[in-house]
Coordinates of C-alpha atoms in Angstrom, one line a residue:
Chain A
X29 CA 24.3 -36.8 7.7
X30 CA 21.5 -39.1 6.7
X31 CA 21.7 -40.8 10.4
X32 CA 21.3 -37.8 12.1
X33 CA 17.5 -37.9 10.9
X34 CA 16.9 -40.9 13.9
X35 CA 17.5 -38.1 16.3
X36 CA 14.2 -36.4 17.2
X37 CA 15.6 -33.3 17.7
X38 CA 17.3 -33.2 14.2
X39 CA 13.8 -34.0 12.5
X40 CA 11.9 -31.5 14.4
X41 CA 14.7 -28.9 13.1
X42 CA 13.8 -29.9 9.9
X43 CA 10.5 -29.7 10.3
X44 CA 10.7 -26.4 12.1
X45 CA 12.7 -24.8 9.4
X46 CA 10.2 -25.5 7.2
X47 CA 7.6 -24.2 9.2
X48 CA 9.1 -21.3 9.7
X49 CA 10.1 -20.7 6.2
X50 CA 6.3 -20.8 4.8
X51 CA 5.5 -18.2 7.5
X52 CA 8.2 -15.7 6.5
X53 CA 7.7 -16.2 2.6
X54 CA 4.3 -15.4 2.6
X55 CA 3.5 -12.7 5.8
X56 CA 7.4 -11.8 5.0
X57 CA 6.5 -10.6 1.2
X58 CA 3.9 -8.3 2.1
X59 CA 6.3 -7.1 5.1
X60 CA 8.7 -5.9 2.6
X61 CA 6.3 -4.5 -0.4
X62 CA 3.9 -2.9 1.6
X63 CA 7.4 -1.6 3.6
X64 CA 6.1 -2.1 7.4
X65 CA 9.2 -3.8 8.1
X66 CA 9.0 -1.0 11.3
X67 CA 6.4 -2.3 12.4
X68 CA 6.9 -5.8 12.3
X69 CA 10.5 -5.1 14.3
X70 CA 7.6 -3.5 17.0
X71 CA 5.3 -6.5 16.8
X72 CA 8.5 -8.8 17.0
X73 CA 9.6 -7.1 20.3
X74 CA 6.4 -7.1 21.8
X75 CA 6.1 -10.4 21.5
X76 CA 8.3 -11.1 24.6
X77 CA 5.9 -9.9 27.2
X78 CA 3.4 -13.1 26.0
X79 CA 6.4 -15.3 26.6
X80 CA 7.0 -13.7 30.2
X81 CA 3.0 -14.0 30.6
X82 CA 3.5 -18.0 29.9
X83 CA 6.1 -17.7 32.6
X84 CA 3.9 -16.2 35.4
X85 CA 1.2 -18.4 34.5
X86 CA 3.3 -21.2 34.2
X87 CA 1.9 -22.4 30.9
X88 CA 3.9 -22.6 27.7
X89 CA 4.9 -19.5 26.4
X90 CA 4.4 -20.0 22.9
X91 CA 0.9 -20.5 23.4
X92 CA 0.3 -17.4 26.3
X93 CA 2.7 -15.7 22.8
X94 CA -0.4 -15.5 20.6
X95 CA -2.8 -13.7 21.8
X96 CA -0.7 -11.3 23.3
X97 CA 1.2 -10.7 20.0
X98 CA -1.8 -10.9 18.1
X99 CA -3.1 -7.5 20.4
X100 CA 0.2 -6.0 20.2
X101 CA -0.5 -6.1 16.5
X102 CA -3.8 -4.8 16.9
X103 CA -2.3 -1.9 19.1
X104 CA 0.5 -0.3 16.7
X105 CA -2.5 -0.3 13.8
X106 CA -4.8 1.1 15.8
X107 CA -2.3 4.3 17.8
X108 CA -0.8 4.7 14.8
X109 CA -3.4 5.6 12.3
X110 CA -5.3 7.7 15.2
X111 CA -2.5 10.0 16.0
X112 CA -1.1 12.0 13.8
X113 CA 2.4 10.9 11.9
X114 CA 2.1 8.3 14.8
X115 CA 3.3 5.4 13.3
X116 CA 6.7 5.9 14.6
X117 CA 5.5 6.9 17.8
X118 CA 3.2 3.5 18.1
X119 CA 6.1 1.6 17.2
X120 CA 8.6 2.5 19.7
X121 CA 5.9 2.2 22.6
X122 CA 4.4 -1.1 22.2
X123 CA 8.2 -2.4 21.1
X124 CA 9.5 -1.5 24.5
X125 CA 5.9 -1.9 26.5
X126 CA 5.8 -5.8 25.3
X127 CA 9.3 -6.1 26.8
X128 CA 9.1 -4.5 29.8
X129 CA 6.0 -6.6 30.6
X130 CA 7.8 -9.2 30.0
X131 CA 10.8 -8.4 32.5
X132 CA 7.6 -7.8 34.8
X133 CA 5.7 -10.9 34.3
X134 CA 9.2 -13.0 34.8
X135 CA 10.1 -10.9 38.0
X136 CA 6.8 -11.9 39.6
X137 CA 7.6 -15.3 39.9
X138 CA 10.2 -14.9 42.7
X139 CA 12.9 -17.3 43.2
X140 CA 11.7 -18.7 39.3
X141 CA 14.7 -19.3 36.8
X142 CA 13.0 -19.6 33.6
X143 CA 14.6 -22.7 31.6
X144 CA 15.0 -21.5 28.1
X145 CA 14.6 -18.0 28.3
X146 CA 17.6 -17.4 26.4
X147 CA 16.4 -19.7 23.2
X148 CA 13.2 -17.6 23.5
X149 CA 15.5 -14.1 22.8
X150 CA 18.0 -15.9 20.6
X151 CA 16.1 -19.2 18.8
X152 CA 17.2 -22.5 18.9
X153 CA 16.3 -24.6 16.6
X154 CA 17.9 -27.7 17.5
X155 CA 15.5 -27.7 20.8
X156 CA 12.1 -27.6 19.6
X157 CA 9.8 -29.7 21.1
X158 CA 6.9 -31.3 18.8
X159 CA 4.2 -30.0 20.8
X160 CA 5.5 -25.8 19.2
X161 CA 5.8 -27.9 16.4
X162 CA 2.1 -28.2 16.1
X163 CA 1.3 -24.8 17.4
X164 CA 3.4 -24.0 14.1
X165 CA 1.8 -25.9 11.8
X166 CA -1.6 -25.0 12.9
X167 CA -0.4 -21.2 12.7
X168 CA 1.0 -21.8 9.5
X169 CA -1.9 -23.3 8.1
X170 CA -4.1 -20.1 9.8
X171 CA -1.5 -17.8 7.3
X172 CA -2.2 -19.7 4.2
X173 CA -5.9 -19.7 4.3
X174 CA -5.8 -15.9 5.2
X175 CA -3.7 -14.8 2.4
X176 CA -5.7 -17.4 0.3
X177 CA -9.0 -15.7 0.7
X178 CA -7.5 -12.3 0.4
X179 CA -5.1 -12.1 -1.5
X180 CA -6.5 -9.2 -3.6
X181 CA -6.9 -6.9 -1.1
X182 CA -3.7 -7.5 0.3
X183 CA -2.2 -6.8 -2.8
X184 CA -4.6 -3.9 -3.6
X185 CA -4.2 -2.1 0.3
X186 CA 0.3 -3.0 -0.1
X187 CA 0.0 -1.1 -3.6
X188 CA -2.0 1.8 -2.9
X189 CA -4.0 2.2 0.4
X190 CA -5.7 5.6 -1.0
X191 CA -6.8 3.7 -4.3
X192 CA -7.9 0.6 -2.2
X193 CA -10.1 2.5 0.3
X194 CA -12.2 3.9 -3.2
X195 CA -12.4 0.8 -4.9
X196 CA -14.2 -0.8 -2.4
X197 CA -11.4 -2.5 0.0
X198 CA -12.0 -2.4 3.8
X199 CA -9.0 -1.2 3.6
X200 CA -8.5 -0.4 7.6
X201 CA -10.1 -4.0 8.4
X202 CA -7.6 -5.7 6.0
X203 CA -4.3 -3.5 7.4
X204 CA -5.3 -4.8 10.8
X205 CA -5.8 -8.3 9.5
X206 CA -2.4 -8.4 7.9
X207 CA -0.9 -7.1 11.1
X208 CA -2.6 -9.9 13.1
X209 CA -0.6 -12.4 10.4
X210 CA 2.6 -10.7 10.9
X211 CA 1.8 -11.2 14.5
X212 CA 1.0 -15.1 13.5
X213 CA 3.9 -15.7 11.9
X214 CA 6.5 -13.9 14.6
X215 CA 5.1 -17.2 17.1
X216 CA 6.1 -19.6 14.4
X217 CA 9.6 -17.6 13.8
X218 CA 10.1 -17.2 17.9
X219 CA 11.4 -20.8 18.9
X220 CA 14.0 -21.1 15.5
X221 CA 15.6 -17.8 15.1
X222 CA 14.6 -15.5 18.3
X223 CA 12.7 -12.6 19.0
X224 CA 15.6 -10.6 18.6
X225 CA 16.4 -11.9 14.8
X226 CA 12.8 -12.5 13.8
X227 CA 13.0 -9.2 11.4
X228 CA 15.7 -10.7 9.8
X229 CA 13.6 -13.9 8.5
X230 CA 10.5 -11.2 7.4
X231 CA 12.9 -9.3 5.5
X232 CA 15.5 -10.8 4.0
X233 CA 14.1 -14.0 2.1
X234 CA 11.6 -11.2 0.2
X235 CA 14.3 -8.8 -0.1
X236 CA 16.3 -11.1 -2.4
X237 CA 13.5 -12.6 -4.2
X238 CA 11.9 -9.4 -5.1
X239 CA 15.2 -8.5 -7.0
X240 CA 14.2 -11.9 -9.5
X241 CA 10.2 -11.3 -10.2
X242 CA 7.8 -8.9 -11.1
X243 CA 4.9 -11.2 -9.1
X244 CA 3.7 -11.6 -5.7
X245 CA 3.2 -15.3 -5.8
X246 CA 6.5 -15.8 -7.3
X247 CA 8.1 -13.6 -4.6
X248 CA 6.3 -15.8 -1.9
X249 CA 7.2 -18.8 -3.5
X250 CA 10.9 -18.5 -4.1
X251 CA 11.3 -16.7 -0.3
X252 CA 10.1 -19.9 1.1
X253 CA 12.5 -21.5 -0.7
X254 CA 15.2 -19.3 0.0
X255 CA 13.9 -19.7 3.5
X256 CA 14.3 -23.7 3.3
X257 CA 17.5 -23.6 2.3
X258 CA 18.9 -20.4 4.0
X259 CA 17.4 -22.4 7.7
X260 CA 19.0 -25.8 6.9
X261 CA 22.5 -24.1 6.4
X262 CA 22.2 -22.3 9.2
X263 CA 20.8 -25.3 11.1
X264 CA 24.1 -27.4 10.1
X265 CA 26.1 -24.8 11.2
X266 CA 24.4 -24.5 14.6
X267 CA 24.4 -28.2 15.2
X268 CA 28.6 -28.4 13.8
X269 CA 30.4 -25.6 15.8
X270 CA 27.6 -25.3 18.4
X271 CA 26.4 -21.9 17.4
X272 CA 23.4 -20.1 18.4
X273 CA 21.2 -21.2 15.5
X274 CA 19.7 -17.5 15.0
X275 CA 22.5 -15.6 14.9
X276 CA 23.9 -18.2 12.3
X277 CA 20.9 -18.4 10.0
X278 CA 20.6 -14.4 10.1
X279 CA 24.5 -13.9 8.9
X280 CA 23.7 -17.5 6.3
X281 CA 20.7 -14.6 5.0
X282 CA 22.8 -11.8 4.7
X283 CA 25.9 -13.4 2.7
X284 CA 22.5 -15.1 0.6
X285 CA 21.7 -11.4 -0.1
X286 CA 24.8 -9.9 -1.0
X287 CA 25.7 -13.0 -3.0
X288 CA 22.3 -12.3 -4.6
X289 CA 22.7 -8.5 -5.4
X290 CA 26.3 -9.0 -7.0
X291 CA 24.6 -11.5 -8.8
X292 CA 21.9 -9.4 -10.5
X293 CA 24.0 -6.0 -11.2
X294 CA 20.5 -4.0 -11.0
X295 CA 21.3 -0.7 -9.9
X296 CA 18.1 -0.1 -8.2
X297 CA 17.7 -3.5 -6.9
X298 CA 20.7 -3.1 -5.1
X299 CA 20.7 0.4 -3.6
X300 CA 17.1 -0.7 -2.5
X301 CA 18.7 -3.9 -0.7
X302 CA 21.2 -1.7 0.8
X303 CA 18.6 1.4 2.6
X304 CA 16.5 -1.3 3.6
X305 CA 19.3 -3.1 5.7
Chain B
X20 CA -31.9 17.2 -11.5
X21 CA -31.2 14.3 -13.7
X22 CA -28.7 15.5 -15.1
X23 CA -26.5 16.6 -12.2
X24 CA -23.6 14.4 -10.6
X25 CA -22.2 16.7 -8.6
X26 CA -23.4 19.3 -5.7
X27 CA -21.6 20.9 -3.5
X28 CA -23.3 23.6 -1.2
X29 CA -21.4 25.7 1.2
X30 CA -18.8 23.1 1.7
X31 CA -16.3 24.0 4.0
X32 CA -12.8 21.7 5.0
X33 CA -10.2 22.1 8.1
X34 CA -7.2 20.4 7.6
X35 CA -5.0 20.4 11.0
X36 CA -7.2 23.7 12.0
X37 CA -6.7 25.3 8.7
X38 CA -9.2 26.0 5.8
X39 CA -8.6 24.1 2.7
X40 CA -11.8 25.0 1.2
X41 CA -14.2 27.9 2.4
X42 CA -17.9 28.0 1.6
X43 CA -17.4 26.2 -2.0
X44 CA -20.1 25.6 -4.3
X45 CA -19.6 23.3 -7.3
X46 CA -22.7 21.9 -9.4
X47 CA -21.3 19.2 -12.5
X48 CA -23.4 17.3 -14.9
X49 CA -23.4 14.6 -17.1
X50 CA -21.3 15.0 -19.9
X51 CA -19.4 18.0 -18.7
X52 CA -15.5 18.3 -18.8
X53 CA -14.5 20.9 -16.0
X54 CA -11.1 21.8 -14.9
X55 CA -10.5 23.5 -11.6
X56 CA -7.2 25.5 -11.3
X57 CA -5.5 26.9 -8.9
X58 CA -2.4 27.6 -6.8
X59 CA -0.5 24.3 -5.3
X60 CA -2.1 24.2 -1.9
X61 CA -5.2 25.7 -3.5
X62 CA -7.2 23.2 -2.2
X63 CA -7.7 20.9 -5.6
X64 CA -6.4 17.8 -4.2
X65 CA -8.6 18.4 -1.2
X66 CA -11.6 19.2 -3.4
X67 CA -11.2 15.8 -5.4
X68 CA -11.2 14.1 -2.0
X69 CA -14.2 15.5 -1.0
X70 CA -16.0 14.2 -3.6
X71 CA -14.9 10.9 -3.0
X72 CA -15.5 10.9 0.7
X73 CA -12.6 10.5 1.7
X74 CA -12.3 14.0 3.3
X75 CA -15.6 14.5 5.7
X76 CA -16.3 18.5 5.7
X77 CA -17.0 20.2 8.8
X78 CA -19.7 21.6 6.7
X79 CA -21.9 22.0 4.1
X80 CA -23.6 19.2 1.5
X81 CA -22.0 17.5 -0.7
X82 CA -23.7 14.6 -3.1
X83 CA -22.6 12.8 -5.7
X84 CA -24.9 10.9 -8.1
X85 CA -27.6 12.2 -5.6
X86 CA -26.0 10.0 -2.8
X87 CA -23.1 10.1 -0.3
X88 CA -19.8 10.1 -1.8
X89 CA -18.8 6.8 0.0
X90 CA -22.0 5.1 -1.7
X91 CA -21.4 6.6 -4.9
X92 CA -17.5 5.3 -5.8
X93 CA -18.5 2.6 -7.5
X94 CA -19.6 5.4 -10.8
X95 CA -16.3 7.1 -10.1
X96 CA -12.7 6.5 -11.6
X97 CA -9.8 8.2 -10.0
X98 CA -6.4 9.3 -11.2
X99 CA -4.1 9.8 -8.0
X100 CA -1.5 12.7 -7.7
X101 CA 1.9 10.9 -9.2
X102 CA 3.9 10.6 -5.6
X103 CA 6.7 8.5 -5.0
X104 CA 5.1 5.0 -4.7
X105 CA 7.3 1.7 -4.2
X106 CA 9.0 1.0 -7.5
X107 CA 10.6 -2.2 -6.2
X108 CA 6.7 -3.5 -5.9
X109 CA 6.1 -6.5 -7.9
X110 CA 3.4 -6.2 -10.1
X111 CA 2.6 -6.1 -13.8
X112 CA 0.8 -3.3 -15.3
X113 CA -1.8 -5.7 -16.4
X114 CA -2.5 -6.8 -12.9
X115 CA -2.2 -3.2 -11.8
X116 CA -5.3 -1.8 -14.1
X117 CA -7.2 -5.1 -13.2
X118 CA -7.1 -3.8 -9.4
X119 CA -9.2 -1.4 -10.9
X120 CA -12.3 -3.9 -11.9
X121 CA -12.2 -4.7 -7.7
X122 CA -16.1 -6.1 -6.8
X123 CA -16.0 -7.0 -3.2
X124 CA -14.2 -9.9 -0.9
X125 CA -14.5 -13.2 -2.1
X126 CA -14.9 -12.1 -5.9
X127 CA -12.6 -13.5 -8.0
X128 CA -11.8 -11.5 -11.1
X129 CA -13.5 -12.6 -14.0
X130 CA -12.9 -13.5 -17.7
X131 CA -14.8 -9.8 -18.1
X132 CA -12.9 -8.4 -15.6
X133 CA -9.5 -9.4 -17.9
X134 CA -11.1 -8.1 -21.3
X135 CA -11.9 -4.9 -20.0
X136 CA -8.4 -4.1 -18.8
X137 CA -6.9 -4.9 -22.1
X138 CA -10.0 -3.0 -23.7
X139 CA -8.6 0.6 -21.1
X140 CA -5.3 -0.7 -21.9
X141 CA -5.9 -0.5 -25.5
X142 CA -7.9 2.6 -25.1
X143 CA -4.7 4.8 -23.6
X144 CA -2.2 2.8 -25.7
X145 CA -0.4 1.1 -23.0
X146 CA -1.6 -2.3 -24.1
X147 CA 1.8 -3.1 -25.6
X148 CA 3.7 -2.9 -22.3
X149 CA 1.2 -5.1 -20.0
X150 CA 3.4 -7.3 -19.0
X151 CA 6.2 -4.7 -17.8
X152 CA 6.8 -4.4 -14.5
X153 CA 5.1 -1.2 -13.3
X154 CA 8.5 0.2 -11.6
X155 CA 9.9 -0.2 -15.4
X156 CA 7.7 2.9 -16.4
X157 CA 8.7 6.2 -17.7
X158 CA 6.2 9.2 -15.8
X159 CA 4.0 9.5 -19.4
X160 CA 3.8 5.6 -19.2
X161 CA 2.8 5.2 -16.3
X162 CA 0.7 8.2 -15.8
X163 CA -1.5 6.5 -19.0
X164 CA -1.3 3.0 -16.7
X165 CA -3.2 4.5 -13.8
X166 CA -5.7 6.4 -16.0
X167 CA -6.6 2.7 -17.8
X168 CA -6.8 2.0 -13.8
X169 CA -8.9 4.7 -13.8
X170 CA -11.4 4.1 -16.4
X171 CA -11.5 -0.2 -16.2
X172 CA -14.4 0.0 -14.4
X173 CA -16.2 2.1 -16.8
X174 CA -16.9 5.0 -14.5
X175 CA -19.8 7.7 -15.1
X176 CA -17.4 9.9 -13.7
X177 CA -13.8 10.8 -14.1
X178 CA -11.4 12.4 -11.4
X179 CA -7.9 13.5 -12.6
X180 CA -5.7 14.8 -10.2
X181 CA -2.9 17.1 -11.9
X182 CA -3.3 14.4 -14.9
X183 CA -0.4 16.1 -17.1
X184 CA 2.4 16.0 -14.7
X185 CA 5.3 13.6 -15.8
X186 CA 4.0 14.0 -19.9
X187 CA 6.0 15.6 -21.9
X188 CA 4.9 18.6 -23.8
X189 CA 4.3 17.2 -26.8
X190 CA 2.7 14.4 -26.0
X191 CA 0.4 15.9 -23.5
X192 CA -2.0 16.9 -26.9
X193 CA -2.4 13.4 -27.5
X194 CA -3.4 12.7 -23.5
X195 CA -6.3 15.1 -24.0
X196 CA -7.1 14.3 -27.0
X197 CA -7.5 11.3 -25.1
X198 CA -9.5 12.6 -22.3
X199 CA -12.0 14.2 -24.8
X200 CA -12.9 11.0 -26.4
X201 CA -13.1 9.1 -22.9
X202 CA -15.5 12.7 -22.5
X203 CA -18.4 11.5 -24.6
X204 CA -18.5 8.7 -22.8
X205 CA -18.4 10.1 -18.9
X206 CA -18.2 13.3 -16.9
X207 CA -14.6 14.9 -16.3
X208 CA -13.4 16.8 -13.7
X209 CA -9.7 17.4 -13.8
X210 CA -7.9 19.6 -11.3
X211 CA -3.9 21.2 -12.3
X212 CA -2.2 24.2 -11.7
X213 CA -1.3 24.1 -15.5
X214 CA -3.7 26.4 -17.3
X215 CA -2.1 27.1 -20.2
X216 CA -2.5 23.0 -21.9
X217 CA -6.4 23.4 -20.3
X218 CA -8.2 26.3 -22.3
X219 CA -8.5 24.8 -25.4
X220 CA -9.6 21.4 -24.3
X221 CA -12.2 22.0 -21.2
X222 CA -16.4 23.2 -21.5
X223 CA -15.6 25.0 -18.3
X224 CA -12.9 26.4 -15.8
X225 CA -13.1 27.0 -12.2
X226 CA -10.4 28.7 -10.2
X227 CA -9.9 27.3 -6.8
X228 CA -7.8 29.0 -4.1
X229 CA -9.9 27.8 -0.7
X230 CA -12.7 29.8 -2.4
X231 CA -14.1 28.6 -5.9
X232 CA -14.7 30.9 -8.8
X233 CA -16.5 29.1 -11.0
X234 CA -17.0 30.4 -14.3
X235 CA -19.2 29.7 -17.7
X236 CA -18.0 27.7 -20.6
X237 CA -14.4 28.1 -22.3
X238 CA -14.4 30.2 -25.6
X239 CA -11.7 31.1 -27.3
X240 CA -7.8 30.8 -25.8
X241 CA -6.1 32.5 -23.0
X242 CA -6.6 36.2 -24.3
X243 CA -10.5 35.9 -23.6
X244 CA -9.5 34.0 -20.2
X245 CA -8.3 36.9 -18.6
X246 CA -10.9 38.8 -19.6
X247 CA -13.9 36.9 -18.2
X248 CA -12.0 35.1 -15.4
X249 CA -10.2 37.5 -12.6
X250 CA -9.7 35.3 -9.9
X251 CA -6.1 35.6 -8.1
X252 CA -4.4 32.7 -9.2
X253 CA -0.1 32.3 -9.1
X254 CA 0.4 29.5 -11.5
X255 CA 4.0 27.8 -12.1
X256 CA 4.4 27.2 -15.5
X257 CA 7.8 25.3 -16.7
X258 CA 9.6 26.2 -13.2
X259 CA 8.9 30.3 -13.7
X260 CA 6.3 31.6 -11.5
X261 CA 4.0 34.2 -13.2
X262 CA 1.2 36.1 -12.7
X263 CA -1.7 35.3 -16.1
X264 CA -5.5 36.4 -14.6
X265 CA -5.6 39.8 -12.6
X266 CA -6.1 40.1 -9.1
X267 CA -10.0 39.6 -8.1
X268 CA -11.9 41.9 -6.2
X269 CA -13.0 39.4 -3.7

């Protein structure tokens, strides 16, 4: 196993698994406690239509990914709170909007096969190159100092927006700003496990963690490391019987999480686990 | 004037085209403890808002501490409605009461901030359980929880929001007991559609259905209450819907 690390591809899945897993343990707790795993399926969707602008304009798509996830983000929050119940509503249109631009933006290039369109919708994270590496990291590192300077309010608007807005929270300004780090942390998720599975990664790391500890920092912490570990299984697995390496860290999540809840025979735990599948 | 924290004039709220609350005047003052009762979809909920600004009203005035609402929550502790909130959430009850000492972004709680949630904790007995996890909570525990949210900050003013829901009967005494001490201290204004645990506890009772009747100070029990305040109120009391205060004229 150990020789495998002289292969650059095998380091940067390394790497990119943990990248990926700091991104979903920290925007990926708040996901699941402030329950807008909804929304960030929508966000996750409408990501594709920045990686079909990268494709017209011939740029990388991760990097074309950003700002157009980032106002996808900005989009749902904003439809969603002006209409009335909708959230839904906001969801389902931006979800299938992002995607059909992206269709659009790839048809426009006539006669153009994009290369790995398919790793884009699926992950893959044995062919990352190091240049999305450090769009990663840098994302990764934007996530951390968010959460680090606001961690209160994230907490406070997640528990009780109502309560929030009257203690003093911006609480509308802080909503959008954790939408723009779910939008964040679906770029550094797109390249390992797909736009397709992204959800997976937000939910499931917390979803099991949250069964273990009554605090937020612990939750983040022991996602990532549920993320870590969760990625490098499914990573081995990929690389071994040539598997899709989302699909196979998505079902490596899912027996982690019903391992987990047959572990801990919490009633509520697990029929929470269960409605939120 | 100095002493007043409250005015409403002619204050008037449309919810999705429909009146909540029609031409309501309300005038509280330091010191008072006022409960406003009514029918569920009476308006109460939509009254408390109000005064916290977060309901605008298509019209009328309403100040609080002789400002905006919005500039005025800082002076004002709330105690929400119980609804279903997440009871997966992880948080401790401690942490929960100290999101009630909040400053502004980039202030980090304070040594203070921690003593005077074990201080509320203490004051509504919870201080026992605060490092439960709040989904571990019976309704009476954690009904106390939010009210130490409530108060942490020390508020001139109380809001309480159908405050004995989820108590049980014979421990709601001891809750208002409660309240009354925490009264000498700050102005209460508590809103329920239970009038039968409020007579004996309030200075005042108004009776909101979209319209307020507000009437003078409490004396004596529920006999004298139906006597000095016809106002048409329906109230559910244990599950069985009866009729206590005459129909008003108006």
């Amino acid at each position: 196993m150990m020789e495998l690390l002289h292969y650059e591809f095998m380091r940067n899945a390394l790497i990119a698994a943990i990248l990926v897993s700091i991104a979903c343990g920290i925007v990926g707790t708040y996901v699941v406690i402030k329950r807008i795993v909804s929304i960030s399926g929508g966000i996750s969707h409408a990501a594709f239509g920045g990686v079909g602008l990268g494709y017209l304009l011939a740029v990388n798509p991760i990097l074309t990914a950003i700002p157009f996830t980032i106002l996808s983000a900005l989009a749902i929050g904003i439809i969603s709170k002006r209409t009335r119940g909708g959230e839904d509503s906001a969801i389902g249109i931006i979800w299938a909007g992002g995607m059909a631009l992206g269709i659009l933006f790839i048809d426009l290039r006539r006669g153009y096969t994009p290369p790995d369109l398919f790793s884009y919708l699926f992950g893959s994270i044995l062919a990352v190159p190091t240049t999305d590496l450090v769009v990663m990291l840098a994302l990764d590192a934007a996530i951390i100092a968010t959460v680090a300077l606001f961690e209160r309010e994230f907490t406070a608007i997640s528990f009780d927006e109502e309560f929030s807005t009257i203690i003093g929270v911006p609480t509308r300004r802080l909503y959008l700003l954790l939408l723009t780090l779910i939008a964040l942390s679906v770029v550094v998720l797109i390249r390992v496990v797909g736009i397709i599975l992204i959800i997976a990664l937000l939910t499931i790391p917390a979803t099991i963690s949250i069964q273990y500890t009554d605090h937020i920092r612990r939750v983040i912490f022991f996602s990532t490391l549920i993320g870590i570990i969760t990625t490098i299984i499914g990573l081995c697995l990929s690389y071994i019987f040539d598997l899709a390496s989302g699909a196979s860290i998505v079902i490596v999540l899912i027996t982690a999480l019903i391992v987990s809840t047959l572990l801990k025979p919490d009633p509520r735990a697990t029929t929470r686990t269960i409605l939120r599948l | 004037m100095s002493g007043e924290i409250i005015r409403l004039r002619d204050v008037w709220v449309y919810l999705g085209g429909i009146p909540v609350l029609e031409g309501v005047d309300l005038s509280v003052s330091r010191g008072d403890f006022l409960a406003v009762i009514g029918p569920n979809g009476g308006g109460k909920t939509t009254l408390l808002k109000v005064i916290l600004g977060l309901l605008e009203p298509r019209g009328g005035e309403v100040r609080v501490f002789g400002k905006k609402p919005c500039e005025s929550r800082g002076l004002i502790g709330y105690l929400p409605q119980q609804r279903s909130f997440n009871p997966s959430f992880p948080i401790s009850v401690f942490d929960v009461v100290l999101m009630g000492r909040y400053r502004g972004l980039f202030k980090k709680y304070s040594g203070e901030d921690r003593e005077a949630v074990i201080e509320s904790l203490e004051a509504v007995g919870m201080l026992s359980l605060r490092d439960r996890e709040i989904g571990s909570l019976s309704g009476g525990e954690l009904q106390r929880v939010f009210l130490a949210r409530a108060i942490v900050r020390d508020p001139d003013l109380l809001l309480l929001d159908e405050p004995m829901s989820g108590i049980d009967p014979d421990l709601q005494r001891s809750f208002y007991e409660l309240l009354q001490e925490l009264n000498k201290r700050m102005a209460i204004v508590l809103v329920t559609h239970d009038i039968a645990a409020v007579s004996t506890y309030v200075d005042t009772i108004a009776c909101l259905n979209r319209r307020l009747f507000y009437h003078g100070p409490t004396e004596g029990g529920l006999g004298r209450l139906e006597d000095a305040y016809k106002c048409p109120i329906e109230i559910l009391a244990h599950g069985t819907p009866h009729r206590v205060l005459r129909e008003h004229d108006q």
